[in-house]
Each structure stands twice: as C-alpha cells, then as structure tokens.
Amino acid sequence: MNEPYKMEILGSIKEEPITIYHIGNEWWDLCAGPHVESTGNINRKAVELESVAGAYWRGDEKRPMLQRIYGTAWENEKQLKAYLHFKEEAKRRDHRRIGQDLDLFSIQEEAGGGLVFWHPKGAIIRHIIEDSWKRIHMEHGYDLLYTPHVARAHLWKTSGHLDFYKENMYDQMNIEDDLYQLRPMNCPYHILVYKRKLHSYRDFPIRVAELGTVYRYELSGSLHGLFRVRGFTQDDAHIFCLEDQIRSEIRGVLDLTERILLQFGFSKYEVNLSTRPEKAVGDDDIWDKATTALREALDDKGWSYQIDEGGGAFYGPKIDLKIEDALGRKWQCSTIQVDFNLPQRFDITYVDSNLEKKRPIMIHRAVLGSLERFFGVLIEHYAGDFPLWLSPIQARILPVTDNQLKFCNEVARKLKENSVRAEVCHGERLPKLIRNAEKQKIPLMAVVGPKEVETGTVTVRSRFGGSSGV
C-alpha cells in the first residue's frame, strides 16, 4: 500500500505476535485494533483536534520531517471536558514555563541540548534537597561517595555497558593512547570501591550512596525540559549484603524511600514487583530467594502492590515505585533492583565463616531517580508554589518608602543569621512590590513602614493566608 514508515516499523519488530488489524479487504493497519468502520460511529462532541506540529521520523533530526496531528477522543462530552480541564491545569503547571518565570533553570542551546543550567534559585532548592538526602542516608547507615565522571573504556566493557548499552553512551575519547568514556551509570565505580580490599561476612551489610552525575545520549527529538535530558544526577546507592539480609535491607530501603518522599508531599504510590524474565542470569534458587525476600519486605511494609510476572531485569527481580502528583499523574522515580550480574562480571567476593570465598548480593536503588527529573515533577506538583522549607526565597522585606530601607536591611541580616532565606525589595510603590512578590510565589512578605521602624517590628503577610499581624 506504499506505506514505507509502517514497513520500517514492521521490519524492526523482533518479538511475536505482530498484530495487523483490518476491516474487510479494504483497509489494513499495523495496529492491535479495533477500528470503527466509519467516523460517523464516533461521538463528534467527544472529539477534539488539538494541534499540528512538525516531528522528525523516529525523533532523529537526520530523518524526514513529518506532520504530527495531536487529537483526543472520549466516550462522551463530559469526559472530554474533564480532560480539557486537566490539560489546561497541566499547561499551567508546565515546569518549563514556571522554570523560566521563576528563573529556576535553563537549557542553553549554545552549550548543547539536554544539558541543564541550575540558576541561583533552582540551585538553592537543589542544595536543600541534596542536604536533606545526605543527612537521611547517613542516619540510615550509608557511607557517601564521590566518584569520577569518566573512566577507561575497559571498565564499561567489563560491566557489559559497551555491549548492551552503547547506543546510549557518548563516543570514546582518546587520551594518551588509552580510550576513556563518560559514565552512563555509577554502579561500576561503587563496585571498584568495594573491591579495594578483602571483605569478611562480618562487614555486611555495606551501604554506599552517591549523587552521581551521568551522561546518556538521547536523540534531540526526544529531549523534553527536565524530564528527558542528556546529563543528569542520579541519587544512586548500592547495598552489598548476604542472602539472609536481603529482606531486612529491602525493608530498610522502603522505609527510607517513604521518609524521603513524604517530606516532599508524596504519599500515594503505585508499587510493582517484577519477577524473573525468560532470559536471566543466576540460578533458580537465588532468584526464588531474592523474589521471596522482596515480596516479604513489601508485605512487612503493608504496601499493596502488583506483580509483573516476567517483568524483572535479566540480572535480578525488582520493585518499582511510582508517585502520584497533585493532578493524579503517576511518575516513575524509585526503584530497587537485586543484581546477580555485576558481582559476577567484576568477580567480587567475601570470605564466609568457613574461610571460603563467596559472592555477595548486590542491590541497586534510587529514591528520587534523577534530581533534574524529580525537580521537574516537584515544580509541576506544586505549580511553583513550593512549601516554605523548599522555597528559594522564604521572606521578602518590603519598605513602604526608601526611608525604611536601613531598618529593612537590618531585618534581612537577622533573618539570614537565623537561616531564613530573605531579601529586601524596594524602588516601587508598596502595592506593586506586594504584587511582584506574589507573582514570584514568595511565601512570606514583611512590610515595614514608619510605625514598624519606631516599634522595631514588621507586619507579616502570608501569600496563602493574607495578613498575619505584627
């Protein structure tokens, strides 16, 4: 039927079954179906064509530019209206627009697509998140690491990334006749730290954590604000433990995950437990033990979860957790994965109670996923109205006239000495200063006039609660 794009998709499908839906002999489509026989069968009041845009074939700028028509269809008009309202609200919360309006971050084409610049206000929020993350991890028995952004290409050969992940990695660099590679993952580095000395069974569990920046090649057509980037910081951690410690370690990770997510206001989760796929490394016994340990840890926690039969990674079973935001959207952030592959590839061992060498269990886990993506989710969840503890500027001091400026600067100094992020803003009439502060989503305003200077006070105004008195 002279449809080369569908032929290309058809040719790239490696798994069966391939589904082709047709109506009579007149119209065939590479689709699971079903289709209606006539557009007259569709409720026209429940259909909306939304926009038209250019799109490179398969997101590749070297391929032809196609026209993409965006539309939506619903059972009835009420559902369509609910969707359009949801879409309008999502647009209002778009992290790219809010990030620009509040001067939180940017992506500079001059530097390259998918590379994030954190501006002072965004950097303050990141600093708060990182400080909190590090403190909670140390309280939960993790040791912090900092590791390099590049390594010899041989390391990625050993880890298997060069064989299985190469299309997502940047080209190698030749340095003094040796090949180096930007890191796409942090795990091999943490294994090298583990391997620096011989371990005894008494050392376990060993928990290491790092806010490690990684670089992955993404097609330019797939880049999207903070959600799909080329350089990002993972809140990565690895636990090395014994078989009989898997359950308690997983439970510990679940508790830590809940503690971190709750402080950001995320309390609703969708949890999935993924089990052994057809092609997997490791014998049945260790898979059964690990999967049972994950299931029991979830049962201990009391969380409801779905089982994704055969959905685990080839190297081990895993738990994935999606958080629900203010609009009810689900975001994949946290993951816990047992790994039987890398310990074998790097030949890591410990000495057991019989003085024999054994292989430890390795657990990968991330709570926030990537700081960039999580920050984007946070912006949209709060629509830029961050809670007081996260707000980059917590209080703005506003003089009625410039005659009160000296006192305002003194107030700001005292607030900063007491770890309150404050600034003085002046040069406009007071109503405009208040409007600007509200537009910038500053949680608290402190108004200072002649009376306040005389009495050594400020009149506090909350962005959400109005005047809070003197």
Short mmCIF file of C-alpha atoms in Angstrom, two decimals:
data_model
loop_
_atom_site.label_atom_id
_atom_site.label_comp_id
_atom_site.label_asym_id
_atom_site.label_seq_id
_atom_site.Cartn_x
_atom_site.Cartn_y
_atom_site.Cartn_z
CA MET A 1 0.00 0.00 0.00
CA ASN A 2 3.08 2.22 -0.35
CA GLU A 3 3.44 2.92 3.38
CA PRO A 4 7.26 2.89 3.89
CA TYR A 5 7.15 4.12 7.50
CA LYS A 6 4.91 1.28 8.61
CA MET A 7 7.11 -1.16 6.68
CA GLU A 8 10.14 0.15 8.58
CA ILE A 9 8.37 -0.34 11.93
CA LEU A 10 7.28 -3.82 10.83
CA GLY A 11 10.83 -4.70 9.91
CA SER A 12 12.16 -3.62 13.31
CA ILE A 13 9.70 -5.68 15.41
CA LYS A 14 11.66 -8.63 16.79
CA GLU A 15 9.05 -10.21 19.06
CA GLU A 16 5.86 -12.07 18.22
CA PRO A 17 2.97 -11.77 17.77
CA ILE A 18 2.82 -8.94 15.24
CA THR A 19 -0.72 -7.57 15.14
CA ILE A 20 -2.29 -6.24 11.94
CA TYR A 21 -5.90 -5.10 12.12
CA HIS A 22 -8.10 -4.87 9.04
CA ILE A 23 -11.67 -4.10 8.03
CA GLY A 24 -12.67 -6.37 5.16
CA ASN A 25 -10.07 -6.25 2.42
CA GLU A 26 -10.19 -2.50 2.05
CA TRP A 27 -8.05 -1.16 4.88
CA TRP A 28 -5.17 -2.73 6.79
CA ASP A 29 -3.20 -1.22 9.65
CA LEU A 30 -0.16 -2.18 11.73
CA CYS A 31 -2.16 -1.96 14.96
CA ALA A 32 -3.75 -4.12 17.64
CA GLY A 33 -7.15 -2.61 16.80
CA PRO A 34 -10.04 -2.44 16.87
CA HIS A 35 -11.06 0.37 14.50
CA VAL A 36 -14.52 1.73 13.80
CA GLU A 37 -15.87 1.17 10.31
CA SER A 38 -16.90 4.80 9.92
CA THR A 39 -16.03 8.09 11.60
CA GLY A 40 -19.81 8.50 11.88
CA ASN A 41 -19.65 5.98 14.74
CA ILE A 42 -17.67 8.45 16.84
CA ASN A 43 -19.44 10.98 19.09
CA ARG A 44 -18.29 14.21 17.42
CA LYS A 45 -18.87 16.19 20.65
CA ALA A 46 -16.35 13.97 22.39
CA VAL A 47 -13.52 14.53 19.87
CA GLU A 48 -11.02 17.37 19.85
CA LEU A 49 -8.20 18.02 17.38
CA GLU A 50 -5.65 19.92 19.44
CA SER A 51 -2.58 20.92 17.45
CA VAL A 52 -0.31 20.22 14.50
CA ALA A 53 3.47 20.12 14.74
CA GLY A 54 6.50 19.01 12.79
CA ALA A 55 8.16 15.85 14.05
CA TYR A 56 11.29 14.08 12.81
CA TRP A 57 10.69 10.45 11.91
CA ARG A 58 11.59 8.41 14.99
CA GLY A 59 12.89 11.56 16.72
CA ASP A 60 16.02 11.61 14.53
CA GLU A 61 16.90 15.03 13.09
CA LYS A 62 18.66 13.32 10.17
CA ARG A 63 15.41 11.64 9.10
CA PRO A 64 12.47 13.24 7.20
CA MET A 65 10.27 15.82 8.90
CA LEU A 66 6.65 14.63 9.19
CA GLN A 67 3.46 16.38 10.29
CA ARG A 68 2.07 15.13 13.57
CA ILE A 69 -1.60 15.77 14.36
CA TYR A 70 -2.49 15.72 18.06
CA GLY A 71 -6.04 14.80 18.95
CA THR A 72 -8.09 13.16 21.66
CA ALA A 73 -11.32 11.11 21.62
CA TRP A 74 -13.62 10.18 24.50
CA GLU A 75 -16.81 8.26 25.13
CA ASN A 76 -18.85 11.35 25.88
CA GLU A 77 -18.68 15.15 26.05
CA LYS A 78 -18.37 15.19 29.87
CA GLN A 79 -15.19 13.08 29.74
CA LEU A 80 -13.75 15.34 27.04
CA LYS A 81 -14.43 18.47 29.12
CA ALA A 82 -12.80 16.86 32.18
CA TYR A 83 -9.75 16.00 30.06
CA LEU A 84 -9.52 19.52 28.60
CA HIS A 85 -9.69 20.99 32.11
CA PHE A 86 -6.94 18.57 33.22
CA LYS A 87 -4.85 19.55 30.20
CA GLU A 88 -5.27 23.27 30.92
CA GLU A 89 -4.19 22.68 34.51
CA ALA A 90 -1.18 20.64 33.33
CA LYS A 91 -0.26 23.50 30.98
CA ARG A 92 -0.48 25.98 33.88
CA ARG A 93 1.89 23.75 35.84
CA ASP A 94 4.35 23.10 32.97
CA HIS A 95 7.77 23.08 34.62
CA ARG A 96 9.43 24.62 31.55
CA ARG A 97 7.26 27.76 31.71
CA ILE A 98 7.38 28.02 35.52
CA GLY A 99 11.14 27.41 35.48
CA GLN A 100 11.53 30.38 33.17
CA ASP A 101 9.02 32.62 35.02
CA LEU A 102 10.66 31.98 38.40
CA ASP A 103 14.21 31.90 36.94
CA LEU A 104 14.95 28.42 38.31
CA PHE A 105 16.82 26.75 35.42
CA SER A 106 17.51 26.89 31.70
CA ILE A 107 18.77 24.72 28.86
CA GLN A 108 21.16 26.76 26.70
CA GLU A 109 21.31 25.67 23.07
CA GLU A 110 24.73 27.32 22.83
CA ALA A 111 26.02 24.75 25.31
CA GLY A 112 24.01 21.85 23.87
CA GLY A 113 20.55 20.30 24.10
CA GLY A 114 19.56 18.33 27.19
CA LEU A 115 22.19 19.95 29.46
CA VAL A 116 20.68 21.75 32.45
CA PHE A 117 21.84 25.05 33.94
CA TRP A 118 20.64 25.46 37.52
CA HIS A 119 20.12 29.18 38.23
CA PRO A 120 20.66 30.59 41.77
CA LYS A 121 17.06 29.99 42.92
CA GLY A 122 16.91 26.49 41.42
CA ALA A 123 20.38 25.74 42.81
CA ILE A 124 19.19 26.70 46.31
CA ILE A 125 16.33 24.19 46.06
CA ARG A 126 18.74 21.54 44.78
CA HIS A 127 21.11 22.30 47.68
CA ILE A 128 18.23 21.84 50.18
CA ILE A 129 17.20 18.54 48.55
CA GLU A 130 20.79 17.25 48.49
CA ASP A 131 21.47 18.25 52.11
CA SER A 132 18.31 16.52 53.29
CA TRP A 133 19.07 13.43 51.15
CA LYS A 134 22.61 13.12 52.53
CA ARG A 135 21.53 13.60 56.17
CA ILE A 136 18.78 10.95 55.92
CA HIS A 137 21.12 8.47 54.21
CA MET A 138 23.81 8.87 56.86
CA GLU A 139 21.16 8.34 59.56
CA HIS A 140 20.20 5.09 57.76
CA GLY A 141 23.77 3.76 57.79
CA TYR A 142 25.00 4.73 54.31
CA ASP A 143 28.52 5.97 53.53
CA LEU A 144 28.71 8.79 50.99
CA LEU A 145 30.89 8.56 47.87
CA TYR A 146 32.13 10.92 45.15
CA THR A 147 33.46 9.23 42.01
CA PRO A 148 34.83 10.43 38.60
CA HIS A 149 32.71 11.42 35.61
CA VAL A 150 34.91 9.45 33.19
CA ALA A 151 36.69 6.11 33.24
CA ARG A 152 38.74 3.93 30.92
CA ALA A 153 36.56 2.26 28.31
CA HIS A 154 37.71 -1.13 29.58
CA LEU A 155 35.63 -0.61 32.74
CA TRP A 156 32.46 -0.34 30.66
CA LYS A 157 33.48 -3.44 28.74
CA THR A 158 33.73 -5.38 31.99
CA SER A 159 30.37 -4.06 33.20
CA GLY A 160 28.71 -5.01 29.89
CA HIS A 161 27.55 -1.48 29.10
CA LEU A 162 29.64 -1.31 25.90
CA ASP A 163 27.92 -4.47 24.66
CA PHE A 164 24.34 -3.78 25.73
CA TYR A 165 24.05 -0.01 26.20
CA LYS A 166 26.41 1.50 23.64
CA GLU A 167 23.73 3.42 21.67
CA ASN A 168 23.01 5.45 24.84
CA MET A 169 26.69 6.24 25.51
CA TYR A 170 28.78 9.10 24.19
CA ASP A 171 31.75 8.45 21.90
CA GLN A 172 35.03 7.48 23.49
CA MET A 173 37.93 9.91 23.98
CA ASN A 174 41.49 9.03 23.13
CA ILE A 175 43.81 10.18 25.91
CA GLU A 176 47.50 9.20 25.80
CA ASP A 177 46.66 6.20 23.58
CA ASP A 178 44.02 4.97 26.03
CA LEU A 179 40.26 5.16 25.47
CA TYR A 180 38.06 6.88 28.06
CA GLN A 181 34.28 7.04 28.34
CA LEU A 182 31.82 9.43 30.02
CA ARG A 183 29.89 7.44 32.58
CA PRO A 184 26.25 6.47 31.83
CA MET A 185 25.91 4.73 35.24
CA ASN A 186 27.51 4.87 38.68
CA CYS A 187 27.43 1.16 39.62
CA PRO A 188 30.86 0.08 38.27
CA TYR A 189 32.53 2.83 40.36
CA HIS A 190 30.85 1.63 43.54
CA ILE A 191 32.00 -1.91 42.80
CA LEU A 192 35.59 -0.68 42.40
CA VAL A 193 35.34 0.98 45.84
CA TYR A 194 34.08 -2.36 47.23
CA LYS A 195 36.95 -4.26 45.55
CA ARG A 196 39.71 -2.14 47.04
CA LYS A 197 40.06 -4.59 49.95
CA LEU A 198 39.11 -8.10 51.03
CA HIS A 199 35.78 -8.30 52.88
CA SER A 200 34.59 -10.66 55.59
CA TYR A 201 30.98 -11.76 56.13
CA ARG A 202 31.13 -9.68 59.33
CA ASP A 203 31.41 -6.46 57.25
CA PHE A 204 27.90 -6.79 55.81
CA PRO A 205 25.70 -5.03 55.02
CA ILE A 206 27.80 -2.39 53.23
CA ARG A 207 25.76 0.59 52.05
CA VAL A 208 27.23 3.30 49.79
CA ALA A 209 25.40 6.28 48.27
CA GLU A 210 26.27 9.00 45.77
CA LEU A 211 24.61 11.89 43.99
CA GLY A 212 26.42 10.95 40.79
CA THR A 213 26.14 12.87 37.53
CA VAL A 214 25.85 10.63 34.46
CA TYR A 215 25.70 11.31 30.71
CA ARG A 216 23.49 9.47 28.24
CA TYR A 217 22.99 10.13 24.56
CA GLU A 218 19.34 10.85 23.76
CA LEU A 219 18.04 11.78 20.32
CA SER A 220 17.40 15.52 20.12
CA GLY A 221 13.77 14.90 19.19
CA SER A 222 13.16 13.08 22.45
CA LEU A 223 14.58 15.78 24.77
CA HIS A 224 11.93 17.39 26.96
CA GLY A 225 12.66 20.06 29.59
CA LEU A 226 13.96 18.43 32.78
CA PHE A 227 12.15 15.17 32.07
CA ARG A 228 14.43 13.91 29.28
CA VAL A 229 17.98 15.26 29.35
CA ARG A 230 21.50 14.17 28.40
CA GLY A 231 23.31 14.97 31.65
CA PHE A 232 21.64 14.31 35.00
CA THR A 233 22.40 13.47 38.62
CA GLN A 234 21.13 10.15 39.96
CA ASP A 235 20.55 9.63 43.66
CA ASP A 236 22.29 6.32 43.42
CA ALA A 237 23.05 3.83 46.16
CA HIS A 238 24.25 0.26 46.32
CA ILE A 239 23.97 -2.28 49.10
CA PHE A 240 26.27 -5.30 49.33
CA CYS A 241 24.81 -7.93 51.64
CA LEU A 242 24.39 -11.63 52.42
CA GLU A 243 21.47 -13.71 51.13
CA ASP A 244 19.75 -13.79 54.51
CA GLN A 245 19.98 -9.97 54.76
CA ILE A 246 18.08 -9.20 51.54
CA ARG A 247 14.66 -8.98 53.20
CA SER A 248 15.73 -6.64 56.02
CA GLU A 249 17.77 -4.46 53.63
CA ILE A 250 14.85 -4.12 51.19
CA ARG A 251 12.55 -3.22 54.10
CA GLY A 252 15.09 -0.60 55.17
CA VAL A 253 15.10 0.87 51.66
CA LEU A 254 11.28 1.00 51.64
CA ASP A 255 11.27 2.87 54.97
CA LEU A 256 13.93 5.32 53.75
CA THR A 257 12.05 5.84 50.47
CA GLU A 258 8.82 6.62 52.29
CA ARG A 259 10.57 9.05 54.65
CA ILE A 260 12.17 10.98 51.78
CA LEU A 261 9.06 11.09 49.57
CA LEU A 262 6.71 12.08 52.40
CA GLN A 263 8.71 15.22 53.17
CA PHE A 264 8.04 16.39 49.59
CA GLY A 265 4.31 15.75 49.99
CA PHE A 266 4.10 12.46 48.06
CA SER A 267 2.04 9.91 49.98
CA LYS A 268 0.26 7.93 47.22
CA TYR A 269 2.29 5.27 45.42
CA GLU A 270 1.82 2.59 42.79
CA VAL A 271 4.15 -0.32 43.56
CA ASN A 272 5.15 -3.13 41.19
CA LEU A 273 7.19 -6.26 41.92
CA SER A 274 8.78 -7.64 38.75
CA THR A 275 9.84 -11.30 38.64
CA ARG A 276 12.24 -13.41 36.57
CA PRO A 277 12.07 -12.98 32.78
CA GLU A 278 12.70 -15.86 30.36
CA LYS A 279 16.32 -14.86 29.73
CA ALA A 280 18.12 -14.29 33.01
CA VAL A 281 21.46 -14.78 34.75
CA GLY A 282 21.74 -16.59 38.08
CA ASP A 283 20.28 -19.94 39.09
CA ASP A 284 16.64 -20.60 40.09
CA ASP A 285 17.45 -20.91 43.78
CA ILE A 286 18.91 -17.42 44.19
CA TRP A 287 16.10 -15.89 42.06
CA ASP A 288 13.47 -17.57 44.26
CA LYS A 289 15.16 -16.41 47.46
CA ALA A 290 15.55 -12.82 46.23
CA THR A 291 11.99 -12.59 44.88
CA THR A 292 10.57 -14.03 48.11
CA ALA A 293 12.65 -11.53 50.12
CA LEU A 294 11.28 -8.62 48.07
CA ARG A 295 7.71 -9.87 48.44
CA GLU A 296 8.07 -10.37 52.20
CA ALA A 297 9.62 -6.91 52.64
CA LEU A 298 6.61 -5.38 50.84
CA ASP A 299 4.23 -7.44 52.97
CA ASP A 300 6.06 -6.33 56.14
CA LYS A 301 5.70 -2.72 54.98
CA GLY A 302 1.99 -3.20 54.43
CA TRP A 303 2.02 -1.64 50.96
CA SER A 304 -0.32 -3.01 48.31
CA TYR A 305 1.49 -3.97 45.11
CA GLN A 306 1.04 -5.60 41.72
CA ILE A 307 3.16 -8.49 40.49
CA ASP A 308 4.59 -8.10 37.00
CA GLU A 309 5.31 -11.73 36.08
CA GLY A 310 8.48 -11.97 33.98
CA GLY A 311 8.97 -8.19 34.04
CA GLY A 312 12.23 -8.22 36.01
CA ALA A 313 15.59 -7.24 34.56
CA PHE A 314 17.75 -10.08 33.20
CA TYR A 315 20.06 -9.62 36.20
CA GLY A 316 17.51 -9.78 39.04
CA PRO A 317 14.00 -9.08 40.40
CA LYS A 318 12.99 -5.51 41.20
CA ILE A 319 10.50 -3.21 42.89
CA ASP A 320 9.40 -0.06 41.04
CA LEU A 321 7.50 2.73 42.74
CA LYS A 322 5.50 5.49 41.03
CA ILE A 323 4.47 8.62 42.94
CA GLU A 324 1.16 10.39 42.34
CA ASP A 325 1.22 14.17 41.93
CA ALA A 326 -1.43 16.85 42.58
CA LEU A 327 -3.11 16.10 39.23
CA GLY A 328 -3.18 12.34 39.85
CA ARG A 329 -0.41 11.68 37.31
CA LYS A 330 1.98 8.82 38.07
CA TRP A 331 5.76 9.35 37.89
CA GLN A 332 8.33 6.55 37.98
CA CYS A 333 11.01 7.64 40.46
CA SER A 334 12.06 4.99 42.97
CA THR A 335 13.47 1.62 42.04
CA ILE A 336 15.08 -1.25 43.97
CA GLN A 337 16.87 -3.93 41.94
CA VAL A 338 18.68 -7.07 43.02
CA ASP A 339 21.67 -7.75 40.73
CA PHE A 340 23.27 -11.15 40.17
CA ASN A 341 25.13 -10.00 37.04
CA LEU A 342 27.64 -7.29 38.04
CA PRO A 343 29.04 -9.15 41.08
CA GLN A 344 29.83 -11.99 38.69
CA ARG A 345 31.26 -9.75 35.94
CA PHE A 346 33.56 -7.96 38.39
CA ASP A 347 34.24 -11.16 40.35
CA ILE A 348 33.54 -9.55 43.74
CA THR A 349 33.76 -11.84 46.75
CA TYR A 350 33.86 -12.02 50.53
CA VAL A 351 35.19 -14.58 52.99
CA ASP A 352 32.48 -16.53 54.83
CA SER A 353 32.60 -18.09 58.33
CA ASN A 354 34.28 -21.21 56.86
CA LEU A 355 37.02 -19.05 55.30
CA GLU A 356 35.65 -19.80 51.84
CA LYS A 357 35.19 -17.16 49.13
CA LYS A 358 31.55 -16.39 48.32
CA ARG A 359 29.79 -13.85 46.13
CA PRO A 360 27.76 -11.13 47.86
CA ILE A 361 24.30 -9.95 46.83
CA MET A 362 24.23 -6.50 45.24
CA ILE A 363 21.18 -4.22 45.42
CA HIS A 364 20.84 -1.10 43.24
CA ARG A 365 18.40 1.54 44.45
CA ALA A 366 17.33 5.10 43.74
CA VAL A 367 14.66 7.09 45.56
CA LEU A 368 14.31 10.30 43.54
CA GLY A 369 15.61 8.78 40.29
CA SER A 370 17.29 11.83 38.82
CA LEU A 371 17.47 15.22 40.55
CA GLU A 372 16.62 17.03 37.32
CA ARG A 373 13.52 14.96 36.59
CA PHE A 374 12.40 14.97 40.22
CA PHE A 375 12.78 18.77 40.32
CA GLY A 376 10.56 18.98 37.22
CA VAL A 377 7.95 16.79 38.96
CA LEU A 378 8.17 18.96 42.10
CA ILE A 379 7.65 22.16 40.10
CA GLU A 380 4.54 20.72 38.44
CA HIS A 381 3.22 19.14 41.66
CA TYR A 382 3.35 22.48 43.49
CA ALA A 383 2.79 24.65 40.37
CA GLY A 384 5.88 26.58 41.53
CA ASP A 385 4.28 27.29 44.95
CA PHE A 386 6.93 25.44 46.95
CA PRO A 387 6.39 24.78 50.66
CA LEU A 388 8.24 27.17 52.97
CA TRP A 389 11.17 24.80 53.65
CA LEU A 390 11.88 24.42 49.90
CA SER A 391 11.15 27.96 48.74
CA PRO A 392 14.33 29.61 47.39
CA ILE A 393 13.31 32.97 48.92
CA GLN A 394 11.29 32.39 52.08
CA ALA A 395 10.65 36.03 53.02
CA ARG A 396 10.78 39.29 51.13
CA ILE A 397 11.04 42.52 53.15
CA LEU A 398 9.17 45.44 51.63
CA PRO A 399 9.61 49.08 52.76
CA VAL A 400 6.68 51.47 52.38
CA THR A 401 9.23 54.11 51.28
CA ASP A 402 13.02 54.11 50.91
CA ASN A 403 13.21 55.89 54.31
CA GLN A 404 12.75 52.46 55.93
CA LEU A 405 15.49 50.78 53.84
CA LYS A 406 18.14 50.79 56.58
CA PHE A 407 15.82 49.01 59.03
CA CYS A 408 14.76 46.53 56.29
CA ASN A 409 18.41 45.60 55.62
CA GLU A 410 18.89 45.03 59.36
CA VAL A 411 15.85 42.73 59.45
CA ALA A 412 17.17 40.79 56.43
CA ARG A 413 20.57 40.39 58.11
CA LYS A 414 18.96 39.00 61.28
CA LEU A 415 16.81 36.58 59.30
CA LYS A 416 19.80 35.29 57.34
CA GLU A 417 21.76 34.82 60.58
CA ASN A 418 18.89 32.58 61.68
CA SER A 419 18.95 30.55 58.43
CA VAL A 420 15.89 32.21 56.89
CA ARG A 421 16.36 32.91 53.18
CA ALA A 422 15.35 36.57 52.96
CA GLU A 423 15.84 39.53 50.65
CA VAL A 424 14.87 43.23 50.55
CA CYS A 425 12.98 44.56 47.55
CA HIS A 426 12.29 48.30 47.02
CA GLY A 427 12.07 51.01 44.36
CA GLU A 428 8.34 50.59 43.60
CA ARG A 429 5.12 51.58 45.34
CA LEU A 430 4.08 49.07 48.04
CA PRO A 431 1.05 47.54 46.19
CA LYS A 432 3.32 46.76 43.21
CA LEU A 433 6.02 45.30 45.50
CA ILE A 434 3.37 43.01 47.03
CA ARG A 435 2.04 42.02 43.59
CA ASN A 436 5.54 41.22 42.35
CA ALA A 437 6.26 39.09 45.43
CA GLU A 438 3.03 37.14 44.89
CA LYS A 439 3.83 36.70 41.21
CA GLN A 440 7.24 35.31 42.17
CA LYS A 441 5.44 32.98 44.64
CA ILE A 442 7.34 34.27 47.71
CA PRO A 443 5.64 32.61 50.73
CA LEU A 444 6.10 35.45 53.26
CA MET A 445 6.29 39.24 52.99
CA ALA A 446 7.37 41.57 55.80
CA VAL A 447 6.04 45.10 55.32
CA VAL A 448 7.94 47.94 57.04
CA GLY A 449 6.59 51.49 57.45
CA PRO A 450 7.49 54.35 59.85
CA LYS A 451 5.46 52.72 62.67
CA GLU A 452 7.33 49.41 62.34
CA VAL A 453 10.70 51.19 62.40
CA GLU A 454 9.63 53.04 65.54
CA THR A 455 8.46 49.90 67.36
CA GLY A 456 11.15 47.56 65.95
CA THR A 457 8.58 45.26 64.32
CA VAL A 458 7.40 44.08 60.90
CA THR A 459 3.89 43.42 59.57
CA VAL A 460 3.85 39.88 58.20
CA ARG A 461 1.79 38.92 55.20
CA SER A 462 1.43 35.30 54.03
CA ARG A 463 0.94 34.56 50.34
CA PHE A 464 -1.73 31.99 51.21
CA GLY A 465 -3.22 33.37 54.43
CA GLY A 466 -3.15 37.14 53.97
CA SER A 467 -2.09 39.34 56.88
CA SER A 468 -0.62 37.50 59.87
CA GLY A 469 -0.36 40.57 62.11
CA VAL A 470 2.64 42.41 63.56
#
